[in-house]
JSON list of C-alpha atoms in Angstrom, two decimals:
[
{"chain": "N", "resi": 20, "resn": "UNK", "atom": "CA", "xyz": [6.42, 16.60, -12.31]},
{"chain": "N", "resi": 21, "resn": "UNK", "atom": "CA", "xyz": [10.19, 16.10, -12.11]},
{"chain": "N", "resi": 22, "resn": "UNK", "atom": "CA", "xyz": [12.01, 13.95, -9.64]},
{"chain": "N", "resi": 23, "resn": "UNK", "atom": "CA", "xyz": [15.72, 13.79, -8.95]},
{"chain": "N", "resi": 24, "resn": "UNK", "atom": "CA", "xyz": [16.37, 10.83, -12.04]},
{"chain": "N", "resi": 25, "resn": "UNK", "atom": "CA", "xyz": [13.44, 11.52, -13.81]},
{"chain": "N", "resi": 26, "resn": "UNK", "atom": "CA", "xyz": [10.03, 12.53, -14.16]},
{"chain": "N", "resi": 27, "resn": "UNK", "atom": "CA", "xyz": [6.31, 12.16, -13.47]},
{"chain": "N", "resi": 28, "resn": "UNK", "atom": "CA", "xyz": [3.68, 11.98, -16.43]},
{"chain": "N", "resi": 29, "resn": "UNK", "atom": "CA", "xyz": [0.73, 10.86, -18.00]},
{"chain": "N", "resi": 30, "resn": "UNK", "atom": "CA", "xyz": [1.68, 7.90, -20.77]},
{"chain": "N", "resi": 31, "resn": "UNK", "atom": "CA", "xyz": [-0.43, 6.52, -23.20]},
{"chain": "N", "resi": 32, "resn": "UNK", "atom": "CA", "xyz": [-2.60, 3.43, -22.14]},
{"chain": "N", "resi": 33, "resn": "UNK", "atom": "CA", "xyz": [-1.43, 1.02, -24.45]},
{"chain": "N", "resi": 34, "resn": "UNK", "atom": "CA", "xyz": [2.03, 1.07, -22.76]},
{"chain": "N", "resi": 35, "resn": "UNK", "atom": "CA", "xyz": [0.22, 1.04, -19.26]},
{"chain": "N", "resi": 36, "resn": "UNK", "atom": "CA", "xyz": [-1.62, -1.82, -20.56]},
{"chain": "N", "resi": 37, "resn": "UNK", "atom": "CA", "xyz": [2.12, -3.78, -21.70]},
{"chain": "N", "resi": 38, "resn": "UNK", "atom": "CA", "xyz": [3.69, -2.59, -18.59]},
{"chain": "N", "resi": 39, "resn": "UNK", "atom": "CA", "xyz": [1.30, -3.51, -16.16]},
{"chain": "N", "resi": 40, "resn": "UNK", "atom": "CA", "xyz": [0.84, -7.30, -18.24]},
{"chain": "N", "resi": 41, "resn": "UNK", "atom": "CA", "xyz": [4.62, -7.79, -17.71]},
{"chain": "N", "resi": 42, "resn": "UNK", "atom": "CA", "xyz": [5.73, -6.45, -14.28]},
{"chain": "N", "resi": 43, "resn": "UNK", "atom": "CA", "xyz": [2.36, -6.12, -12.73]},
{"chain": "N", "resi": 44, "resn": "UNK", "atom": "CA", "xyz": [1.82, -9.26, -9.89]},
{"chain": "N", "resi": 45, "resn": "UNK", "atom": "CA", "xyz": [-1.06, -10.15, -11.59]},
{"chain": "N", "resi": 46, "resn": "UNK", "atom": "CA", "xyz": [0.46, -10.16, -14.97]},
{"chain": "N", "resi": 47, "resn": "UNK", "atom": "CA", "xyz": [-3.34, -9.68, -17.08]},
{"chain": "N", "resi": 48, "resn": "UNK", "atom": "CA", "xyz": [-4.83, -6.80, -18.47]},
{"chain": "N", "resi": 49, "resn": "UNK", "atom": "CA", "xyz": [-7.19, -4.20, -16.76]},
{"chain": "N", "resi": 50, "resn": "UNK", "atom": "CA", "xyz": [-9.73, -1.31, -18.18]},
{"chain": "N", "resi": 51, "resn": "UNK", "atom": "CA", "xyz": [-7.50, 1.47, -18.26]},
{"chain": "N", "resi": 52, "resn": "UNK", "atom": "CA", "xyz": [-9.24, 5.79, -18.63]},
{"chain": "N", "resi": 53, "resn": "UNK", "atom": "CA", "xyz": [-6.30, 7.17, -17.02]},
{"chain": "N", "resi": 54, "resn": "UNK", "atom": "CA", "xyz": [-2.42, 5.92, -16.98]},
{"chain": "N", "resi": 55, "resn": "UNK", "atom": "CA", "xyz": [0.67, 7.62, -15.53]},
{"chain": "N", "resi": 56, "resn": "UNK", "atom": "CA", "xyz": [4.43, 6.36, -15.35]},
{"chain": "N", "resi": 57, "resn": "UNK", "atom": "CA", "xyz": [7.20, 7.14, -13.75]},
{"chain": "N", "resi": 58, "resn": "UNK", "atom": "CA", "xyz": [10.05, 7.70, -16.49]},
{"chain": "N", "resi": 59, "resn": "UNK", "atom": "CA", "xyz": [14.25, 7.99, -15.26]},
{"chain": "N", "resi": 60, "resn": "UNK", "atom": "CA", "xyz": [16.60, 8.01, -17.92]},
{"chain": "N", "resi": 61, "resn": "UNK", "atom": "CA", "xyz": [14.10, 7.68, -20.12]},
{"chain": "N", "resi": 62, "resn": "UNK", "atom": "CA", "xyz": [12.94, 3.96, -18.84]},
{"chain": "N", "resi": 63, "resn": "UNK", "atom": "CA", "xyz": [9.39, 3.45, -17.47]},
{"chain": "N", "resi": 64, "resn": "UNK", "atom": "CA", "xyz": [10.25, 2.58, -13.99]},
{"chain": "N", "resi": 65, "resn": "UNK", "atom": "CA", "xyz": [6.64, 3.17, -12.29]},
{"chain": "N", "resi": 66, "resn": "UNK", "atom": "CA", "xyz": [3.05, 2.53, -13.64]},
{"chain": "N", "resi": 67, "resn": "UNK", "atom": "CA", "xyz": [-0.28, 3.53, -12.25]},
{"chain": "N", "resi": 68, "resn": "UNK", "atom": "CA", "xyz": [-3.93, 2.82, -14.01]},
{"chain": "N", "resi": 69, "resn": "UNK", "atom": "CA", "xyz": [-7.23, 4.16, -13.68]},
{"chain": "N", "resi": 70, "resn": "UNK", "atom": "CA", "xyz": [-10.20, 2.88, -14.73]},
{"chain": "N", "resi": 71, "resn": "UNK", "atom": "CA", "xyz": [-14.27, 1.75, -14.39]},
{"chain": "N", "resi": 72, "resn": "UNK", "atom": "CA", "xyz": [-14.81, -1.18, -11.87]},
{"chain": "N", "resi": 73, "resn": "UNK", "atom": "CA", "xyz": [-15.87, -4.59, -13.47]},
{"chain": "N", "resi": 74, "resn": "UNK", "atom": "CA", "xyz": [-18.79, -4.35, -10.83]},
{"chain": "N", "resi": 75, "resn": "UNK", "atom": "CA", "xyz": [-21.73, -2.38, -10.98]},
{"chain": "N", "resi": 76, "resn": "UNK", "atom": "CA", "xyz": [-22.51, -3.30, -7.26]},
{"chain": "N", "resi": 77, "resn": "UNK", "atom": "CA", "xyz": [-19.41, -1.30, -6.46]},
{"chain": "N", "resi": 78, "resn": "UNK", "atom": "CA", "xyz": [-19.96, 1.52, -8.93]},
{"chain": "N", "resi": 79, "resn": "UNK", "atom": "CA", "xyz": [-23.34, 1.75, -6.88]},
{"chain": "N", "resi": 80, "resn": "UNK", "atom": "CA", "xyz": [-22.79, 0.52, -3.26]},
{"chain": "N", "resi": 81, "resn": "UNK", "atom": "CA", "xyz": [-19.78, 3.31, -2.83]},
{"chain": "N", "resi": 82, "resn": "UNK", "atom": "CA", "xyz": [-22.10, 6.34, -2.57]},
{"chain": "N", "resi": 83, "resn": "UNK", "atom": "CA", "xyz": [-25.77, 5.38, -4.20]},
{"chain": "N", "resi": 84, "resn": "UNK", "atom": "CA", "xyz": [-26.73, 4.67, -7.82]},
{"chain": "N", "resi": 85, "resn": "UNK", "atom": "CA", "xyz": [-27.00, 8.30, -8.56]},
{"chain": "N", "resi": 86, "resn": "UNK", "atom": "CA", "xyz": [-23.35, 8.92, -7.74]},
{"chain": "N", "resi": 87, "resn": "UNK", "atom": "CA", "xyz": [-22.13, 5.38, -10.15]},
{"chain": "N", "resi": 88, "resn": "UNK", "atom": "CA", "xyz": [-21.01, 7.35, -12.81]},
{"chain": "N", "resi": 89, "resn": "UNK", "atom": "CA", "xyz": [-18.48, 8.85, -10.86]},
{"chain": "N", "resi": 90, "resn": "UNK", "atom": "CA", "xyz": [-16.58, 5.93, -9.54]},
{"chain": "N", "resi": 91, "resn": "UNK", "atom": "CA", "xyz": [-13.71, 4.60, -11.00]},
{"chain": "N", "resi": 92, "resn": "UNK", "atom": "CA", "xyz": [-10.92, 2.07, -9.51]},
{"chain": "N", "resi": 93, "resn": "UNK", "atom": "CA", "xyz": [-6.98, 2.40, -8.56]},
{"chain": "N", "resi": 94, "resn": "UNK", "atom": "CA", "xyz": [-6.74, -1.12, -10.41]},
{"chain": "N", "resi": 95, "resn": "UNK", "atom": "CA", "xyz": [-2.72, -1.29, -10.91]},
{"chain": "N", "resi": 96, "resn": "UNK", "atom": "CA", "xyz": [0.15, 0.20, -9.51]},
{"chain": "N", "resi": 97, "resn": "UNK", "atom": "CA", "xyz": [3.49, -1.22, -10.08]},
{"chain": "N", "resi": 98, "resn": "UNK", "atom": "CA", "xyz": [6.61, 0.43, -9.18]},
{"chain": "N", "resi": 99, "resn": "UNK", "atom": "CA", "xyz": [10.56, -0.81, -9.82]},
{"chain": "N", "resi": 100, "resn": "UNK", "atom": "CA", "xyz": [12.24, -1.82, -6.88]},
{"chain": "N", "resi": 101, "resn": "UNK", "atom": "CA", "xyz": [14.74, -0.02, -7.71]},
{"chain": "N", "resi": 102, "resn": "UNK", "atom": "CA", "xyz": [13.12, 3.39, -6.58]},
{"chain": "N", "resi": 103, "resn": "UNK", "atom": "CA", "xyz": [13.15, 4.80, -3.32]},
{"chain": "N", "resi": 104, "resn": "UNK", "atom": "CA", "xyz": [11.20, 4.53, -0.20]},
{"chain": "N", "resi": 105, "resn": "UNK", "atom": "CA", "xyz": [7.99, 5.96, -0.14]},
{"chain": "N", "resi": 106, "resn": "UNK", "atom": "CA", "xyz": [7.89, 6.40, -3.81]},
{"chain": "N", "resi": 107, "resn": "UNK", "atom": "CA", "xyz": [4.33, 4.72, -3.83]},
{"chain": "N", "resi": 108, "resn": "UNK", "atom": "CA", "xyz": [2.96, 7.43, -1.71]},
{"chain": "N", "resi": 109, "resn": "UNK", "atom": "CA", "xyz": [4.11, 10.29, -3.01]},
{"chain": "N", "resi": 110, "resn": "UNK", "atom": "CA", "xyz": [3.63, 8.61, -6.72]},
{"chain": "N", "resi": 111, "resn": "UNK", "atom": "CA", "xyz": [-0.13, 8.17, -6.01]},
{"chain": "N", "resi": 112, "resn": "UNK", "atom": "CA", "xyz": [-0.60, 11.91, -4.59]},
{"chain": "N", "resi": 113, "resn": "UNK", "atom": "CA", "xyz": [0.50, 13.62, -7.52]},
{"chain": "N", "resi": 114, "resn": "UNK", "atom": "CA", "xyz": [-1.75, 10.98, -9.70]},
{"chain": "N", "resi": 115, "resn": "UNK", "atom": "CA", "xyz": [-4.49, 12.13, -7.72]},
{"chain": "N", "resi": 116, "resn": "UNK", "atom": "CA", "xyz": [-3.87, 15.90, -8.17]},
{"chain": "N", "resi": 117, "resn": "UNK", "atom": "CA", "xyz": [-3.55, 15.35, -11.83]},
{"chain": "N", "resi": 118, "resn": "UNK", "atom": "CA", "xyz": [-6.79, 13.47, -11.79]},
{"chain": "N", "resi": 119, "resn": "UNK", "atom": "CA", "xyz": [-8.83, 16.36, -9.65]},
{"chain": "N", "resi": 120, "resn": "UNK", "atom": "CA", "xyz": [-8.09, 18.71, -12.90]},
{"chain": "N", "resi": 121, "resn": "UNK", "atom": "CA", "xyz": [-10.13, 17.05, -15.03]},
{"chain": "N", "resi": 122, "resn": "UNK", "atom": "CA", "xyz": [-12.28, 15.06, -12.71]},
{"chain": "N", "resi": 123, "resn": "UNK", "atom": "CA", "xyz": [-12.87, 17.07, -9.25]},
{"chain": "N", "resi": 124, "resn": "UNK", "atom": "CA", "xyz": [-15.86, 15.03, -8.01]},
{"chain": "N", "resi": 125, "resn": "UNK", "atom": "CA", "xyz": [-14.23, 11.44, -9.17]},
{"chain": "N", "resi": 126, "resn": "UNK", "atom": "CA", "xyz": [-14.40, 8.94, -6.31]},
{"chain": "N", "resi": 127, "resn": "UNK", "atom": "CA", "xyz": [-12.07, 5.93, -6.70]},
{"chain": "N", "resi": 128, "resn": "UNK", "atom": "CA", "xyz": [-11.60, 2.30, -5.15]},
{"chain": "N", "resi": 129, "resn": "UNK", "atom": "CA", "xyz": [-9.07, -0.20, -4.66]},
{"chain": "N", "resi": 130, "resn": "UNK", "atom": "CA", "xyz": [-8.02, -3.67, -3.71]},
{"chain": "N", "resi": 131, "resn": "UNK", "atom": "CA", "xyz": [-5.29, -4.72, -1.88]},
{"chain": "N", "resi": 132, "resn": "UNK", "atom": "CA", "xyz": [-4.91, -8.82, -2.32]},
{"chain": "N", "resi": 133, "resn": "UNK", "atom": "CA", "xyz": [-4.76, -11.13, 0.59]},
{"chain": "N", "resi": 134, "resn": "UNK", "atom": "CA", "xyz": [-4.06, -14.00, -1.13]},
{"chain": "N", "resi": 135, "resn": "UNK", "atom": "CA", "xyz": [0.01, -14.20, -0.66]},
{"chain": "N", "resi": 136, "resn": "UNK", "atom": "CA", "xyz": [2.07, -12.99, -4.27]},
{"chain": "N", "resi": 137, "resn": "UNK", "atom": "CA", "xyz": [5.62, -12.54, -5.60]},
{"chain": "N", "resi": 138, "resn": "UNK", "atom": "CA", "xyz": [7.01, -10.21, -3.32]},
{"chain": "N", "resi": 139, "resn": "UNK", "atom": "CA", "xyz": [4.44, -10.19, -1.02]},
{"chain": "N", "resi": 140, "resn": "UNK", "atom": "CA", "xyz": [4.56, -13.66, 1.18]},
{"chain": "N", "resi": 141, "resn": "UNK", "atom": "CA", "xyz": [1.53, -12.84, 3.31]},
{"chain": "N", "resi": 142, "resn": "UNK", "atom": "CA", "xyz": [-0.43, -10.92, 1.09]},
{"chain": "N", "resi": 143, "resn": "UNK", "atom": "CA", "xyz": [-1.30, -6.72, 1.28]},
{"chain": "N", "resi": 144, "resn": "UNK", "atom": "CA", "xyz": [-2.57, -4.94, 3.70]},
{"chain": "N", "resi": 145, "resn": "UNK", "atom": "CA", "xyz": [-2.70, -1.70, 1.30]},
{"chain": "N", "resi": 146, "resn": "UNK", "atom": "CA", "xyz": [-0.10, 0.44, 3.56]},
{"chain": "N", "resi": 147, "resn": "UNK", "atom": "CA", "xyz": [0.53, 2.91, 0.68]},
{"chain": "N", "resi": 148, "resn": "UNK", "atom": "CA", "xyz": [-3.43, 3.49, 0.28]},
{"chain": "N", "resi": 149, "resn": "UNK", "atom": "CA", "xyz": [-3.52, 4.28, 4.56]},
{"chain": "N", "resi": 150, "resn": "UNK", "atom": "CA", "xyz": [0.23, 6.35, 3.64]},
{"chain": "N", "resi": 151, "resn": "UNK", "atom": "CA", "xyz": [-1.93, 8.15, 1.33]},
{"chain": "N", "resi": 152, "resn": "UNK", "atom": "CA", "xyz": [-5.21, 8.79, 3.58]},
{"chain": "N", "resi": 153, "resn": "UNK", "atom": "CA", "xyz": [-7.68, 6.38, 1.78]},
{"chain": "N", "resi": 154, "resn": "UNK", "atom": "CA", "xyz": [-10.44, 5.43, 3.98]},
{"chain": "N", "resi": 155, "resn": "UNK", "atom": "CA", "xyz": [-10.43, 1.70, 4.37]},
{"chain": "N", "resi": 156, "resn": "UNK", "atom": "CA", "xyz": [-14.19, 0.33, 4.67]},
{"chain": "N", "resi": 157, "resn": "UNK", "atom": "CA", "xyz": [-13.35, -3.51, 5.01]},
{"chain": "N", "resi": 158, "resn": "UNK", "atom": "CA", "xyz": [-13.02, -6.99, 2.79]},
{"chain": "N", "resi": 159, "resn": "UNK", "atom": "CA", "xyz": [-14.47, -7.54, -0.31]},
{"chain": "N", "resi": 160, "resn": "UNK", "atom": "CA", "xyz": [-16.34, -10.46, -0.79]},
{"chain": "N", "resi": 161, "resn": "UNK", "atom": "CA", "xyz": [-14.35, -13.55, -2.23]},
{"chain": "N", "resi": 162, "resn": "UNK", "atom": "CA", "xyz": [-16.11, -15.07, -5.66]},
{"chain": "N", "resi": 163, "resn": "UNK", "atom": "CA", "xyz": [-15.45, -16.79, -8.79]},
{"chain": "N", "resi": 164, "resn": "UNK", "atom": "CA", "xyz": [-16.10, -15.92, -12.17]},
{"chain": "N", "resi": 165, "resn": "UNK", "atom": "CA", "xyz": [-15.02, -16.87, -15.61]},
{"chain": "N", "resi": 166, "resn": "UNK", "atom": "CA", "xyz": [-12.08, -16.28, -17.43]},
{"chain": "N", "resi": 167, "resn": "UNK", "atom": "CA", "xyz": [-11.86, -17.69, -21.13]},
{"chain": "N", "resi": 168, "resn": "UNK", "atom": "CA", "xyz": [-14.00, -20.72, -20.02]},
{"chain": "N", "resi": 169, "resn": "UNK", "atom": "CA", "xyz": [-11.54, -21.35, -16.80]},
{"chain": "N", "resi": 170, "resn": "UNK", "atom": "CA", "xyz": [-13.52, -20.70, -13.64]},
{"chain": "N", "resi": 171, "resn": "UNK", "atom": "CA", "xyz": [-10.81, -18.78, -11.22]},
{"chain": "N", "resi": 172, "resn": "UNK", "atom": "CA", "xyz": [-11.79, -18.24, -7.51]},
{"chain": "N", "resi": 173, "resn": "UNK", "atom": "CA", "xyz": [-11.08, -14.43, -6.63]},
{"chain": "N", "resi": 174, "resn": "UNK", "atom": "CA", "xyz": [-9.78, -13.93, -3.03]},
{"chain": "N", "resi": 175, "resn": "UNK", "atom": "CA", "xyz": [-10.77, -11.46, -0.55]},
{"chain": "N", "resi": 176, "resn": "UNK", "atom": "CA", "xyz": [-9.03, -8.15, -0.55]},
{"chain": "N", "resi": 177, "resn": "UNK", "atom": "CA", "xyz": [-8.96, -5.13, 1.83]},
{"chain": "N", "resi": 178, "resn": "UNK", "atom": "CA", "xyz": [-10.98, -2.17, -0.12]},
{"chain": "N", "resi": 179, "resn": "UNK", "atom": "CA", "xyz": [-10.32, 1.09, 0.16]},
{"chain": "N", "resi": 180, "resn": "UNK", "atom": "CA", "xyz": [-12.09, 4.66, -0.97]},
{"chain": "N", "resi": 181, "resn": "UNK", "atom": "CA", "xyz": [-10.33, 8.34, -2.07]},
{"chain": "N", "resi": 182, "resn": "UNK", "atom": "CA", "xyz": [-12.57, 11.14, -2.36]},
{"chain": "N", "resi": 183, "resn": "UNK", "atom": "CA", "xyz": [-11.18, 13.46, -4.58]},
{"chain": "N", "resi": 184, "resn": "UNK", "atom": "CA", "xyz": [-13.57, 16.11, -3.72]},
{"chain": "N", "resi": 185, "resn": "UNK", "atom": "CA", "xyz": [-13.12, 15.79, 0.53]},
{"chain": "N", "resi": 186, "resn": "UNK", "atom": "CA", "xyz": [-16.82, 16.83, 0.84]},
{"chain": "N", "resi": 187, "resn": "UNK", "atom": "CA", "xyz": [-18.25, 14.22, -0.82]},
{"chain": "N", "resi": 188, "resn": "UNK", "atom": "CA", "xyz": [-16.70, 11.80, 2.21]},
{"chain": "N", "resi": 189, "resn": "UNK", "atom": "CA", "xyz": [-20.55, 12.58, 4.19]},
{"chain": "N", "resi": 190, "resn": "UNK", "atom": "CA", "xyz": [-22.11, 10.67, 0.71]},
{"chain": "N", "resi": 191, "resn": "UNK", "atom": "CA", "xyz": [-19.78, 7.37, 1.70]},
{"chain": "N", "resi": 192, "resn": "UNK", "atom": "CA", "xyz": [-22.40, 4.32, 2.67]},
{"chain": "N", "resi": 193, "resn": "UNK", "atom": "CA", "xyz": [-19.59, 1.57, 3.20]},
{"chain": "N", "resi": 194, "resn": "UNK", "atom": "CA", "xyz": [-18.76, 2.05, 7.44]},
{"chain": "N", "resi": 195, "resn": "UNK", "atom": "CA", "xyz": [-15.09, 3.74, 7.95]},
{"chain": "N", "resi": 196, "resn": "UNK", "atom": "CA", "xyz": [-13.06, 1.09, 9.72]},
{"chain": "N", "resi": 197, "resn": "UNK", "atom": "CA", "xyz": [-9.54, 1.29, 11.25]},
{"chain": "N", "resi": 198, "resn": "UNK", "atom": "CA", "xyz": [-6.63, 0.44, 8.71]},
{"chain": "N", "resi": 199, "resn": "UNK", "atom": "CA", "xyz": [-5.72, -3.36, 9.02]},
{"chain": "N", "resi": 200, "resn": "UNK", "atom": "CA", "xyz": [-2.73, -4.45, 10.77]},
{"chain": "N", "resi": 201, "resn": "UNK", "atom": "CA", "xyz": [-0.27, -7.29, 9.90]},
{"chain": "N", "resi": 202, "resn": "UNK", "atom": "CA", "xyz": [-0.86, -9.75, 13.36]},
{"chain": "N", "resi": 203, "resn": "UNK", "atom": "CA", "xyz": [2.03, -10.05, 15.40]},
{"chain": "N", "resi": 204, "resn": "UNK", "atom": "CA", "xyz": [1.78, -13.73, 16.34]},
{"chain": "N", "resi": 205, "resn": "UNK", "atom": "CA", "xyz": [3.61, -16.10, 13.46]},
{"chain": "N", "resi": 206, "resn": "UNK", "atom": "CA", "xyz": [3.67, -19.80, 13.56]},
{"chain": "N", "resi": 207, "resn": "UNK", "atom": "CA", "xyz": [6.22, -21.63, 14.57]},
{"chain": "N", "resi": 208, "resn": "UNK", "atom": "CA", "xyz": [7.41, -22.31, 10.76]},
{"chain": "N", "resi": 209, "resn": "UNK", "atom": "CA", "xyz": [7.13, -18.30, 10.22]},
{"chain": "N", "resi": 210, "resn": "UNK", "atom": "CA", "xyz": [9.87, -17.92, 13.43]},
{"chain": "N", "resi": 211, "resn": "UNK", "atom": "CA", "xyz": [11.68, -20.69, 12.46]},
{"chain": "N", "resi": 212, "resn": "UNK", "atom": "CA", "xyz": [12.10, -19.14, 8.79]},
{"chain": "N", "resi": 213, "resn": "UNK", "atom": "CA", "xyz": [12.64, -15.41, 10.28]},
{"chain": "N", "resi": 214, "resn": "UNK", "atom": "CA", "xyz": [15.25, -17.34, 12.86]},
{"chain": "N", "resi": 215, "resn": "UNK", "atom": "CA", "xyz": [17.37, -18.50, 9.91]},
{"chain": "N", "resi": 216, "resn": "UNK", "atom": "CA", "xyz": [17.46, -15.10, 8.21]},
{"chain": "N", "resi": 217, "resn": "UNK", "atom": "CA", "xyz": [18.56, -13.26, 11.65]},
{"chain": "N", "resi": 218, "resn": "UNK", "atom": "CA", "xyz": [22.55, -12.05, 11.34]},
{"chain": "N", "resi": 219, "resn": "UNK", "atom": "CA", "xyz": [22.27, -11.39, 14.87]},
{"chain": "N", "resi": 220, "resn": "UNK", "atom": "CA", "xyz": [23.93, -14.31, 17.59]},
{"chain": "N", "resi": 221, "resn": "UNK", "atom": "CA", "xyz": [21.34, -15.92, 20.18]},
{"chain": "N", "resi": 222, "resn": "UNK", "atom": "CA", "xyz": [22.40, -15.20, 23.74]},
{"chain": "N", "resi": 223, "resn": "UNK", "atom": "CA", "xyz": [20.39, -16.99, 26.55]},
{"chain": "N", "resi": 224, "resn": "UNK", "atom": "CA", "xyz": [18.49, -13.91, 28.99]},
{"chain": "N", "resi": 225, "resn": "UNK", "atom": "CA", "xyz": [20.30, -12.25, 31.44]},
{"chain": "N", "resi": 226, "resn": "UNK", "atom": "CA", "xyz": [19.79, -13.73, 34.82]},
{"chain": "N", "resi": 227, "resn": "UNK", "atom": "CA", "xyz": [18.15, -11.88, 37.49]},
{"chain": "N", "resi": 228, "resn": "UNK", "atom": "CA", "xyz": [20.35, -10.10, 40.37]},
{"chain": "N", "resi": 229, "resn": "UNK", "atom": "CA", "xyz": [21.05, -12.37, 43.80]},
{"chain": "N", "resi": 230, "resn": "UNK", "atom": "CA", "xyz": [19.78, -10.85, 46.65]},
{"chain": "N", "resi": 231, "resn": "UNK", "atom": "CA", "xyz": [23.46, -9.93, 48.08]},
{"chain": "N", "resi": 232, "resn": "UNK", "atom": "CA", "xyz": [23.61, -7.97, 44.40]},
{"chain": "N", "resi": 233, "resn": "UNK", "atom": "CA", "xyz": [20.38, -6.41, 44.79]},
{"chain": "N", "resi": 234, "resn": "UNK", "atom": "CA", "xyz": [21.30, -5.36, 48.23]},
{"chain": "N", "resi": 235, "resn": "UNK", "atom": "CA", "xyz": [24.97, -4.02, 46.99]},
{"chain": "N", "resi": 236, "resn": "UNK", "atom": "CA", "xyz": [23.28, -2.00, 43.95]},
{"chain": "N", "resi": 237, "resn": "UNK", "atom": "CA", "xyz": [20.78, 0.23, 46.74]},
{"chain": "N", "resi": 238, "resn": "UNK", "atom": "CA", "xyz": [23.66, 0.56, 49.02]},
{"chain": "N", "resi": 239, "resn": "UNK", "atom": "CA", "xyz": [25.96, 2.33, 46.51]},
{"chain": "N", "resi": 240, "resn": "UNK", "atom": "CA", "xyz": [26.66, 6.43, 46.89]},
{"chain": "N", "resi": 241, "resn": "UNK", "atom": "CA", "xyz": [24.52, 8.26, 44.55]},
{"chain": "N", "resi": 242, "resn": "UNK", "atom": "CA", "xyz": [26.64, 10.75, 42.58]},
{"chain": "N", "resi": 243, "resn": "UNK", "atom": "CA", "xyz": [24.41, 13.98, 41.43]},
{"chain": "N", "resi": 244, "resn": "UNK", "atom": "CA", "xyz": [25.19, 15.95, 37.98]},
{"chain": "N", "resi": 245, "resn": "UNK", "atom": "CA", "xyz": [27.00, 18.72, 39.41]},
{"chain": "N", "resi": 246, "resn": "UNK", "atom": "CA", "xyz": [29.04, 16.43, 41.77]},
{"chain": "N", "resi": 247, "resn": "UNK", "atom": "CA", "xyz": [30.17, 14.32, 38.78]},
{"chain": "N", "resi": 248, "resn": "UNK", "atom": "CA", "xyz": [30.70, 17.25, 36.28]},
{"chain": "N", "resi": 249, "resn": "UNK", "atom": "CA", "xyz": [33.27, 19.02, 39.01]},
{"chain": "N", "resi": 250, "resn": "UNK", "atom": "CA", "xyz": [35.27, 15.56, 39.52]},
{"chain": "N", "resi": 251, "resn": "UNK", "atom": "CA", "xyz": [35.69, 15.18, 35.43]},
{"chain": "N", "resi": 252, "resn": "UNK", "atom": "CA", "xyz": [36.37, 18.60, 35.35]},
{"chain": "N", "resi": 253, "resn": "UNK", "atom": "CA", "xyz": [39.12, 18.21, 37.85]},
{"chain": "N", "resi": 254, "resn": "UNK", "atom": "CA", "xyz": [40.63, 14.54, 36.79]}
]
């Protein structure tokens, strides 16, 4: 699919794989099937992976054992910051069309990391997946497992699911739940820190009217439309 700069398309996975090592957050490798980049003036600026879960409690908890061969996971997306707004979105939706060609009853998964990362000071909430109408079914569970000997505590991550066949959404055993929301209350060291960054002056509040003002403001002539459009008119 062509863009203004450049072009979508599927790449091969061993670039996916060196892409997604260096820009990626998480900066490791991942099982790749499927891979697609985004390529402008013939530079990968966007990459996006597909491939089987590490977990065969996902691959069967999504939709029953009999249904585990169909599951795959969204498990990288990385995009140059360089690219417009609401690149992700649209980037993803044309991945997913590509993937119904070949796969029409492929049901995926993804994570979107709480645990705060470059880039993302508070962690995700997984806005492009709720841009892009996945159903969000909760947290994941946090656990640790081992990585070369090194035993690295996994945090918890907002999952979400993407039927790629919409009729196979009735099959779904994880409960629908409303998309999360970043909370509005911050600390006191998260205002401070916004505070710093603000370009805007602090004024004190306005004060509230006297009562001679208050009385002064209901005692003044209402002017109507038409009475105000024939004086202008006039002047």
């Amino acid at each position: 699919m062509k863009t203004k700069r450049g072009f979508y398309a599927r790449i091969d996975e061993r670039l996916a794989r060196l892409a997604v090592i260096e820009k990626h957050y998480l900066h490791r490798p991942c099982p790749i099937s499927w891979a697609f980049g985004i390529i402008i003036d013939e530079k990968l600026k966007g990459v996006l992976t597909i491939g089987r879960p590490a977990s065969i409690t996902v691959c069967e908890g999504v939709c029953g054992a009999d249904r585990a061969t169909d599951v795959f996971e969204l498990n990288r997306l990385w995009l140059h910051e360089s690219l417009p707004c609401n690149s992700e979105s649209q980037f993803i939706g044309w991945c997913l069309r590509e993937l119904r060609k070949e796969h029409r009853h492929m049901i995926l998964v993804s994570y979107a990391d709480t645990k705060p990362s470059e880039g993302a000071l508070y962690g995700h909430l997984g806005t492009v997946y709720a841009a892009s109408n996945w159903i969000y079914t909760g947290t994941s569970t946090p656990f640790a497992d081992k990585v070369r000997g090194q035993k690295i505590e996994r945090s918890t991550k907002h999952r979400y699911v993407f039927f790629l066949n919409a009729a196979d959404k009735k099959f779904l055993k994880w409960t629908p739940l409303p998309y999360p929301k970043r909370p509005i209350k911050g600390t006191s060291r998260e205002k401070a820190h916004l505070k710093i960054g603000c370009r805007y002056e602090f004024l004190p509040y306005a004060k509230r009217h006297t009562t001679s003002e208050a009385a002064a403001t209901q005692c003044a002539p209402v002017v109507g439309f038409e009475d105000a459009s024939g004086s202008l008119a006039t002047a």
